[in-house]
PDB file of C-alpha atoms in Angstrom:
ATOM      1  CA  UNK F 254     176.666  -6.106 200.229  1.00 84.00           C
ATOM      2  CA  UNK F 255     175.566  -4.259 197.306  1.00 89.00           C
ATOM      3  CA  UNK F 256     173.198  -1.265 197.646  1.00 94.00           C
ATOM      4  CA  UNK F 257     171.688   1.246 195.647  1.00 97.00           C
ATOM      5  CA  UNK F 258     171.198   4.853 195.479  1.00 97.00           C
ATOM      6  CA  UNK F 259     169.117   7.497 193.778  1.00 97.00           C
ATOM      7  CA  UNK F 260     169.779  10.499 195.426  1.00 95.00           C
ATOM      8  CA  UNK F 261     166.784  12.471 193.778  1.00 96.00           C
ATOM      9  CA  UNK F 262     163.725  11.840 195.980  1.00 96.00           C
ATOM     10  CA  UNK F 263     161.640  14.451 193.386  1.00 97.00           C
ATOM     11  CA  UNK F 264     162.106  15.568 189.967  1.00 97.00           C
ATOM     12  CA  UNK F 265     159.971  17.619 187.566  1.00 97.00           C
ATOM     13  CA  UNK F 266     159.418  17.788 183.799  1.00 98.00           C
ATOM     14  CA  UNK F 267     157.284  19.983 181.315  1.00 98.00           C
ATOM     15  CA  UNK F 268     155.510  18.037 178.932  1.00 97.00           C
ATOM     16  CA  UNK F 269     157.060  16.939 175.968  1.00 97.00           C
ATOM     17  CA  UNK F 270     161.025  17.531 177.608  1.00 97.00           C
ATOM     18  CA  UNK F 271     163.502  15.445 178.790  1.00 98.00           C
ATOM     19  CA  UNK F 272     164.346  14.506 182.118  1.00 98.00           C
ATOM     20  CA  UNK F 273     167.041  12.368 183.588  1.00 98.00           C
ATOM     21  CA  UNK F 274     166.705  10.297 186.847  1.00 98.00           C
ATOM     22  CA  UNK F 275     170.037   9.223 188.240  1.00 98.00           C
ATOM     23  CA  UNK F 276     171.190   5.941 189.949  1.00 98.00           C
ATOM     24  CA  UNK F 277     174.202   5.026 191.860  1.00 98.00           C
ATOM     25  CA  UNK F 278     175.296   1.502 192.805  1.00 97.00           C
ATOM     26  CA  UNK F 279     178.026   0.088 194.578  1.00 96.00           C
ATOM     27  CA  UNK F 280     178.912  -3.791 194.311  1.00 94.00           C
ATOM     28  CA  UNK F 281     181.939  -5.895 193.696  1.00 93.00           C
ATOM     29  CA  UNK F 282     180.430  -8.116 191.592  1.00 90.00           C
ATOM     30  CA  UNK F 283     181.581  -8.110 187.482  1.00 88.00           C
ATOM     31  CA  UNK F 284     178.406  -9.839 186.469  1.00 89.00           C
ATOM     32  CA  UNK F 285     175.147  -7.955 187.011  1.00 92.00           C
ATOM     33  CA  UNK F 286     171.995  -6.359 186.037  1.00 92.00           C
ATOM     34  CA  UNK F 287     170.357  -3.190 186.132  1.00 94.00           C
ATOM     35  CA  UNK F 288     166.683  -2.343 186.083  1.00 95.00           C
ATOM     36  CA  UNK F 289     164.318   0.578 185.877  1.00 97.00           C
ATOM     37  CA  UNK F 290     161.153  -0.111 187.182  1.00 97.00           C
ATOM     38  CA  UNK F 291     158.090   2.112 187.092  1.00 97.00           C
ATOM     39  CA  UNK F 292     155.421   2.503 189.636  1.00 96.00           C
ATOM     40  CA  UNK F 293     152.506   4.474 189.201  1.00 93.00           C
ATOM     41  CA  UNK F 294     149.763   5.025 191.451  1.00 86.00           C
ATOM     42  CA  UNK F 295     148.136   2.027 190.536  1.00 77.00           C
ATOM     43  CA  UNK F 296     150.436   0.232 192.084  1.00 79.00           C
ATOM     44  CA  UNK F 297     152.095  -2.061 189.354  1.00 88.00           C
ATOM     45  CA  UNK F 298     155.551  -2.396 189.286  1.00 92.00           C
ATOM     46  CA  UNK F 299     156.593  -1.941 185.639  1.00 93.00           C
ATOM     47  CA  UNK F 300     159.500  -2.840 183.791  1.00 94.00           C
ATOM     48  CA  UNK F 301     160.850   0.336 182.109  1.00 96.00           C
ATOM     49  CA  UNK F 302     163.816  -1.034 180.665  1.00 95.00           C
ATOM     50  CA  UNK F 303     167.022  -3.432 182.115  1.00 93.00           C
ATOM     51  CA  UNK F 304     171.070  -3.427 180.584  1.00 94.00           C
ATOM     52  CA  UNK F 305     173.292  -6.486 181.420  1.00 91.00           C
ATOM     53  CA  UNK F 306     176.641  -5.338 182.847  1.00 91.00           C
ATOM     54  CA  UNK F 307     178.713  -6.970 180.373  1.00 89.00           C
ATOM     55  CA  UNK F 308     177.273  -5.186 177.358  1.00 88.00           C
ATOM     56  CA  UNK F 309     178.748  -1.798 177.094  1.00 86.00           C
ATOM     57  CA  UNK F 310     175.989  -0.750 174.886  1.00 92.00           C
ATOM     58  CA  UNK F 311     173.294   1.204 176.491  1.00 95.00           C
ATOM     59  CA  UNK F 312     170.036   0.140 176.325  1.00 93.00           C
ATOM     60  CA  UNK F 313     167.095   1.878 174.741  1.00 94.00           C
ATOM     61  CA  UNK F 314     163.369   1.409 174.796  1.00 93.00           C
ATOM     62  CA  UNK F 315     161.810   3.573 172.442  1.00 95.00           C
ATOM     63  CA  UNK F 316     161.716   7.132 174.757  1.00 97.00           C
ATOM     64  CA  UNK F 317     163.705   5.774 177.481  1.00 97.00           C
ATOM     65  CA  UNK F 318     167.764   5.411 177.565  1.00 97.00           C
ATOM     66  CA  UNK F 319     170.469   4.797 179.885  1.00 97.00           C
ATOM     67  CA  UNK F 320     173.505   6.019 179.871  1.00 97.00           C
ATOM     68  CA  UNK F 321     175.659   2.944 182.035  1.00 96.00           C
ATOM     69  CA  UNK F 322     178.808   4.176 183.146  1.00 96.00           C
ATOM     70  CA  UNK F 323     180.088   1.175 184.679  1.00 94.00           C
ATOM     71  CA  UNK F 324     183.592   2.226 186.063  1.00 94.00           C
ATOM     72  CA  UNK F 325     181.622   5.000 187.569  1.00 96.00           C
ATOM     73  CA  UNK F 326     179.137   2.757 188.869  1.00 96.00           C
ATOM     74  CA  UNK F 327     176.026   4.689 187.475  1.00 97.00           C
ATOM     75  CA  UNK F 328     173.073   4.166 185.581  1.00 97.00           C
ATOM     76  CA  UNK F 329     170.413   7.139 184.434  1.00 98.00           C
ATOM     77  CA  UNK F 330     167.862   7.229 182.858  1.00 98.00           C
ATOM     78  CA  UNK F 331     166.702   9.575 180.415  1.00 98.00           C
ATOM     79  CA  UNK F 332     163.162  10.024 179.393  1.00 98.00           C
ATOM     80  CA  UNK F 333     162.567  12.178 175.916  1.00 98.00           C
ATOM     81  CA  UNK F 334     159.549  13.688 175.206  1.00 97.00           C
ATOM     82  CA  UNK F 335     157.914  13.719 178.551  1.00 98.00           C
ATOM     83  CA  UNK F 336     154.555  12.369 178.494  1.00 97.00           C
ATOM     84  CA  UNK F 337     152.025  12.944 181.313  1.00 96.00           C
ATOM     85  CA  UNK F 338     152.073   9.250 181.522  1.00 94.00           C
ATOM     86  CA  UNK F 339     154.941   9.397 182.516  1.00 96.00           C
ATOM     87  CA  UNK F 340     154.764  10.472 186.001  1.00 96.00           C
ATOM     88  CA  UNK F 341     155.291   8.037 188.413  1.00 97.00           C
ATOM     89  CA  UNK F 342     157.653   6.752 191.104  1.00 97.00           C
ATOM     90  CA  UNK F 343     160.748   5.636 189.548  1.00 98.00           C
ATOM     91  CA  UNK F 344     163.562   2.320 190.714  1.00 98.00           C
ATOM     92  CA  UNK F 345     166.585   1.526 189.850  1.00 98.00           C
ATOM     93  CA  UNK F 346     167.321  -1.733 190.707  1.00 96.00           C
ATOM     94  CA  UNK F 347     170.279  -4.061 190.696  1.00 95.00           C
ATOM     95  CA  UNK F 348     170.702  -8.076 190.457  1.00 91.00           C
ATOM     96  CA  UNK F 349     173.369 -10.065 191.101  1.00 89.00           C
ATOM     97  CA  UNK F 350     174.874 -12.189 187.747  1.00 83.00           C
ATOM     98  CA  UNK F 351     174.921 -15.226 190.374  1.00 78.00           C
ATOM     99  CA  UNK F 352     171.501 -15.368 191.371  1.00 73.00           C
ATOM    100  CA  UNK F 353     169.668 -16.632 188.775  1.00 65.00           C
ATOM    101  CA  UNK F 354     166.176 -15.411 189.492  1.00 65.00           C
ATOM    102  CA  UNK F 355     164.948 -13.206 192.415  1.00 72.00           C
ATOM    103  CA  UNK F 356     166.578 -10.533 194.716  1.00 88.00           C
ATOM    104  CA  UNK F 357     166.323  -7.256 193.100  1.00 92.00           C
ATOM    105  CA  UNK F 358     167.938  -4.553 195.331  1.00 95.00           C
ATOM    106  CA  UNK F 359     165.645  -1.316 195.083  1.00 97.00           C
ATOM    107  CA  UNK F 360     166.854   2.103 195.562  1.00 97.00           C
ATOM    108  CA  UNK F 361     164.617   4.796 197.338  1.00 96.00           C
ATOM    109  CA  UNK F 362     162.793   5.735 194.307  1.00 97.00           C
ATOM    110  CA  UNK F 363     162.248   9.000 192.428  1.00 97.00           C
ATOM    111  CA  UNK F 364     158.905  10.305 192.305  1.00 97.00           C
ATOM    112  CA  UNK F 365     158.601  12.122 188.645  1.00 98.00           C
ATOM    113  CA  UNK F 366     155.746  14.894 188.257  1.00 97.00           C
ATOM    114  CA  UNK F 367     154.870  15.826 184.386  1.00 97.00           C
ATOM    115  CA  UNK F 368     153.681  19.376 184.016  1.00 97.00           C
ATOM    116  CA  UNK F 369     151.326  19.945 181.064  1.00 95.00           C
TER     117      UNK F 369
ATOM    118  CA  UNK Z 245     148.056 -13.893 179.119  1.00 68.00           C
ATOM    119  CA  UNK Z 246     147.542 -13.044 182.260  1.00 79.00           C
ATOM    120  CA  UNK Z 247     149.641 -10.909 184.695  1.00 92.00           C
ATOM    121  CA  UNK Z 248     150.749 -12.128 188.086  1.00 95.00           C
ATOM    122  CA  UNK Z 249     147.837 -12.059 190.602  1.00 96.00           C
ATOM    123  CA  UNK Z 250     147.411 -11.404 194.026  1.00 97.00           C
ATOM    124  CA  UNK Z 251     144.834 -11.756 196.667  1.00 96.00           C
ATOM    125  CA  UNK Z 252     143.511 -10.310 198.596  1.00 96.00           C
ATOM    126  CA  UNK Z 253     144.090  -6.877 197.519  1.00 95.00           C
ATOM    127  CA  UNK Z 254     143.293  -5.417 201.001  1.00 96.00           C
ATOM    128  CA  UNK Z 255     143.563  -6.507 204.403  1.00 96.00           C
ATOM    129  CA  UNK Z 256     143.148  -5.307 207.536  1.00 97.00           C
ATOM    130  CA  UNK Z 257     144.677  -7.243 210.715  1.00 97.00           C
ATOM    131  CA  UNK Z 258     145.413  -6.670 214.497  1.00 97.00           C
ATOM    132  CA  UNK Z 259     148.650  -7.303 216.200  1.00 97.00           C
ATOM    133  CA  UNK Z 260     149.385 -11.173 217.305  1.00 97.00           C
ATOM    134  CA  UNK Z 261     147.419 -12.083 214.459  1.00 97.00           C
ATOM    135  CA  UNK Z 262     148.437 -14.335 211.421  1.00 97.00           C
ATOM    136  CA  UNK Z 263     148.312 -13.632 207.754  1.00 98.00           C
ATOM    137  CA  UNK Z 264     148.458 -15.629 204.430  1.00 98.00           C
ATOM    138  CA  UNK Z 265     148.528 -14.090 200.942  1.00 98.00           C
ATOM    139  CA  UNK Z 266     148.211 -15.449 198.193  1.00 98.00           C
ATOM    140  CA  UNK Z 267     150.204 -14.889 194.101  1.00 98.00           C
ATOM    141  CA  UNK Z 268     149.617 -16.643 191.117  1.00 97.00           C
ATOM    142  CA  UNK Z 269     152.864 -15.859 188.364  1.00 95.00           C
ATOM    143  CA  UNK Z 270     151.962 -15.787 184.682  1.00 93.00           C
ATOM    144  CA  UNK Z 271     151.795 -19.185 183.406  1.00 92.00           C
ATOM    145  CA  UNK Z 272     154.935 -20.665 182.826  1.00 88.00           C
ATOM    146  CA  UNK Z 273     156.948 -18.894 185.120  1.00 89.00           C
ATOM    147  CA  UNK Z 274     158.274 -20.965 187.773  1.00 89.00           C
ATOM    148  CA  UNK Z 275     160.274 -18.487 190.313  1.00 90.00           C
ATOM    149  CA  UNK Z 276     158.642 -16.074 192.451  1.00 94.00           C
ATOM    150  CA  UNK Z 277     159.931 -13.390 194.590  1.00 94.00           C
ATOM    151  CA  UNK Z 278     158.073 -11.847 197.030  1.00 97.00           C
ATOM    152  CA  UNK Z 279     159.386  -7.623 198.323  1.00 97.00           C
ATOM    153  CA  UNK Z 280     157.701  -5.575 201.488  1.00 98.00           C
ATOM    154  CA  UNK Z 281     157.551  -1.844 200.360  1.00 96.00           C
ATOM    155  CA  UNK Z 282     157.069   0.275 203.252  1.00 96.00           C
ATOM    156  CA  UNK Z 283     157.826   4.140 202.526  1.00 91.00           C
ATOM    157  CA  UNK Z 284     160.391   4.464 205.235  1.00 89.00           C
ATOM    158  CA  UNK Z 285     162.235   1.309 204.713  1.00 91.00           C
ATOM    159  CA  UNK Z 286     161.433   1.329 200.766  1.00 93.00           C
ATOM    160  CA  UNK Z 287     161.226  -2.184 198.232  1.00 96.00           C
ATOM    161  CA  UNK Z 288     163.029  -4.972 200.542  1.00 96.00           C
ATOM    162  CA  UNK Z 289     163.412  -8.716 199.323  1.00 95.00           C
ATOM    163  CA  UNK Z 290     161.777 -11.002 201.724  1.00 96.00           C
ATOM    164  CA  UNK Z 291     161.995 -14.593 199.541  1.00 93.00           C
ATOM    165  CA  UNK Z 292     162.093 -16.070 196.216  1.00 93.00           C
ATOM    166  CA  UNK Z 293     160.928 -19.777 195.179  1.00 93.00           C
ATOM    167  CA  UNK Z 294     161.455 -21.801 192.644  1.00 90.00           C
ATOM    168  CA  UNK Z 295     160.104 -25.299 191.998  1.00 89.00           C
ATOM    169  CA  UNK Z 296     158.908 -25.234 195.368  1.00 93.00           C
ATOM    170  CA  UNK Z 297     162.341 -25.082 196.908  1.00 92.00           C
ATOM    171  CA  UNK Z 298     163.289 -21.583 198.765  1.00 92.00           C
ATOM    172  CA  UNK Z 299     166.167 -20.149 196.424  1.00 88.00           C
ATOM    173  CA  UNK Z 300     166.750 -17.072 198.620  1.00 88.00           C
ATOM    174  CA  UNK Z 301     165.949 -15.157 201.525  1.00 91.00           C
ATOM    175  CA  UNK Z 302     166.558 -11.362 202.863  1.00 92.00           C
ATOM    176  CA  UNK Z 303     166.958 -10.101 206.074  1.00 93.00           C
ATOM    177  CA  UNK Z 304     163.251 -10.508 207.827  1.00 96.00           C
ATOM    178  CA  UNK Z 305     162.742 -12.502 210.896  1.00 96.00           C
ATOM    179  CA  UNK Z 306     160.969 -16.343 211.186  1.00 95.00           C
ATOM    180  CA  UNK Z 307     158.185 -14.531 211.330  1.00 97.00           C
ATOM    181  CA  UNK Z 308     157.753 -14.127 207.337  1.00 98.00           C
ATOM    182  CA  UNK Z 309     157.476 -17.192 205.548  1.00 97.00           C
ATOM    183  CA  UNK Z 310     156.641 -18.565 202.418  1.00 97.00           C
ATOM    184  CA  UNK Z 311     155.626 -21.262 200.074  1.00 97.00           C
ATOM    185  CA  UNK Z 312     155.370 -22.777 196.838  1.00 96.00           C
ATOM    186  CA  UNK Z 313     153.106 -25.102 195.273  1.00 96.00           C
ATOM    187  CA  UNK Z 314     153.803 -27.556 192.362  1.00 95.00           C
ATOM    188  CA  UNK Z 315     151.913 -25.252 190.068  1.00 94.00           C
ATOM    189  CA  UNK Z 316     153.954 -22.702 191.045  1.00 93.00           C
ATOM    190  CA  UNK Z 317     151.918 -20.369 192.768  1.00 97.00           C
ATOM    191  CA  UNK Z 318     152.720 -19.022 196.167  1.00 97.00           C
ATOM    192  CA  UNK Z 319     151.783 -17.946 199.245  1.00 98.00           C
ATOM    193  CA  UNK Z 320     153.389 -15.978 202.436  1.00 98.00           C
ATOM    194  CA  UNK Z 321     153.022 -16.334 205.764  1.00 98.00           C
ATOM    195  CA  UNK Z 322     152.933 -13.601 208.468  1.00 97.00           C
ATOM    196  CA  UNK Z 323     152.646 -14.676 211.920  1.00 95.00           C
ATOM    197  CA  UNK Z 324     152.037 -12.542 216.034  1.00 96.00           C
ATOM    198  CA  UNK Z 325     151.598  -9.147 213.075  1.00 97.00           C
ATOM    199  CA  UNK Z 326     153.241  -5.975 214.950  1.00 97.00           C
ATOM    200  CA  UNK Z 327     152.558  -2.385 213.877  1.00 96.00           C
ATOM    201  CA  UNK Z 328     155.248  -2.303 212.194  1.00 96.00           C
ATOM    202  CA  UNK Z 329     154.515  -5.510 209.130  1.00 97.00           C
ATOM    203  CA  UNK Z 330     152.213  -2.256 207.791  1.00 97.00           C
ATOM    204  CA  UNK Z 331     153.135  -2.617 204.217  1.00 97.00           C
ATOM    205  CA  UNK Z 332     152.610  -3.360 200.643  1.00 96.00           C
ATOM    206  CA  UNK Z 333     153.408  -6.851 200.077  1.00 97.00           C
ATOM    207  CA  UNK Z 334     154.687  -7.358 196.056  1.00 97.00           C
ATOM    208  CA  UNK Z 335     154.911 -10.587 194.714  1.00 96.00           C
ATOM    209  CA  UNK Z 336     157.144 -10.874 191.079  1.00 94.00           C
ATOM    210  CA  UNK Z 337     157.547 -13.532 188.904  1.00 92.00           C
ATOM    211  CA  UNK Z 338     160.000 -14.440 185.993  1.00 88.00           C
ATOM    212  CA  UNK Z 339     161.116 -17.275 183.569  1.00 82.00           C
ATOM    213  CA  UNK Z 340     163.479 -19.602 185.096  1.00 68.00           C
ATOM    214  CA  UNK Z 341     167.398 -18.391 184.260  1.00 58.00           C
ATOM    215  CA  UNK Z 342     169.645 -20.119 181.578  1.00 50.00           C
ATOM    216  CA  UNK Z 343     172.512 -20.883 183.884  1.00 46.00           C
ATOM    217  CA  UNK Z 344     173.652 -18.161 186.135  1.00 45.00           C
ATOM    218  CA  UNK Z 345     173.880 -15.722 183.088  1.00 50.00           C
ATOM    219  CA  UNK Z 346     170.339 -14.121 182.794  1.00 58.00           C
ATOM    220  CA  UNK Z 347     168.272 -10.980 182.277  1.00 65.00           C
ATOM    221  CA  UNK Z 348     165.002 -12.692 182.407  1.00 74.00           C
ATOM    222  CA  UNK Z 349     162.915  -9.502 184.490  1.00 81.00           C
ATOM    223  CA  UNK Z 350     160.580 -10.043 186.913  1.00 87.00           C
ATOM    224  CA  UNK Z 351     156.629  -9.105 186.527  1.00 91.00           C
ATOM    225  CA  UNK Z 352     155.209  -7.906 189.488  1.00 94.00           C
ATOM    226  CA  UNK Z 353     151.258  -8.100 190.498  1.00 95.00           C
ATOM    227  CA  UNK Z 354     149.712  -5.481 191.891  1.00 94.00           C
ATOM    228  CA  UNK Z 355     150.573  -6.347 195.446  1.00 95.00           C
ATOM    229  CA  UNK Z 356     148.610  -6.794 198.843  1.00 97.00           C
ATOM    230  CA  UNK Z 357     148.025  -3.712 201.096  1.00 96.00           C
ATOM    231  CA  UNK Z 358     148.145  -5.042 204.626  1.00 97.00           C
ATOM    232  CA  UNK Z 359     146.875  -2.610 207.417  1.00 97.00           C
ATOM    233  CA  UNK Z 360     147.532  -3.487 211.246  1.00 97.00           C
ATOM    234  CA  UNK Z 361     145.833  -2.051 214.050  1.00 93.00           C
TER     235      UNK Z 361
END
């Protein structure tokens, strides 16, 4: 079974720095997908940003990054330029390339405090 | 367009009870996935549908079930509540997958806080 692990339950950032949330996985599968969701107090999960397994690429969303190390079976994320918007809880999530819809497997979270 | 929409966004039960709730997906999207986030146990998969027809299922007992209508919105079932089906209830939805090989993400609502006394 596949599972998924941030081991950071907290992190911190000042305003305006960079941060990096980290994300561990462990699956047998070649085909797969990784996720970074956002949830902020509200409630709503939010897509952060996602990277298919089979593109060595790493993904990029305008402040956010990964850095997908796929032998090593991780996937960070880096946030530049803080933003107090920023803080929220943070998943990583993983999908299997066989299921073709549902089934996201969460990590724990990270909850991410921005300090003006 | 509109997100994916839940209701109610509260509820309050007692144990032995039964409970329905209720997600609409953004129009056009035809799977849905409902997840239980409880902050010991964390974001667990209960089911996802898709045209109507359960496409998966996690690890939760009979108890939990689920629906889908041929508009595509959904509702789950939660029946004899214990203590313990305390939780935010997330429902997600996404555009259906080309083949196997997709990234389509899912949306999520903004989920159904169940309390059970």
């Amino acid at each position: 079974a596949q599972t998924v692990t941030q081991s950071q339950p907290e992190m911190s950032v000042q305003e305006a720095e960079t941060v990096t949330l980290s994300c561990t996985y462990d699956t047998s599968e070649s085909d797969y997908y990784l996720f970074w969701y956002k949830q902020p107090p509200s409630r709503q999960m939010i897509l952060v940003i996602r990277q298919e397994a089979y593109k060595q690429q790493n993904a990029t969303e305008n402040r956010f990054s990964v850095n997908f190390q796929k032998a090593a079976k991780s996937f960070s994320l880096k946030i530049s330029d803080s933003q107090l918007g920023d803080a929220a809880m943070y998943f990583c999530a993983y999908r299997s390339g066989l299921d073709q819809g549902g089934k996201l497997i969460f990590g724990q979270g990270t909850e991410l405090s921005v300090k003006p | 367009k509109a997100g994916v929409t839940q209701t109610p966004r509260y509820l309050i039960k007692t144990r032995g009870q039964q409970v329905t709730l209720s997600c609409s997906p953004i129009s056009g999207h035809r799977s849905v996935s409902w997840y239980q986030q409880t902050p010991g146990q964390g974001l667990q998969f209960l089911f996802e549908y898709f045209s109507e027809t359960q496409r998966n299922k996690g690890n939760f007992p009979g108890r939990f079930s689920g629906r889908q209508f041929s508009n595509s919105r959904s509702e789950m079932n939660v029946s004899t509540l214990e203590l313990g089906d305390s939780a935010l209830y997330l429902c997600a939805s996404s555009l259906p997958g080309q083949g196997a090989r997709s990234n389509q993400p899912q949306h999520f609502g903004d989920g159904t806080r169940l309390s059970i006394l």
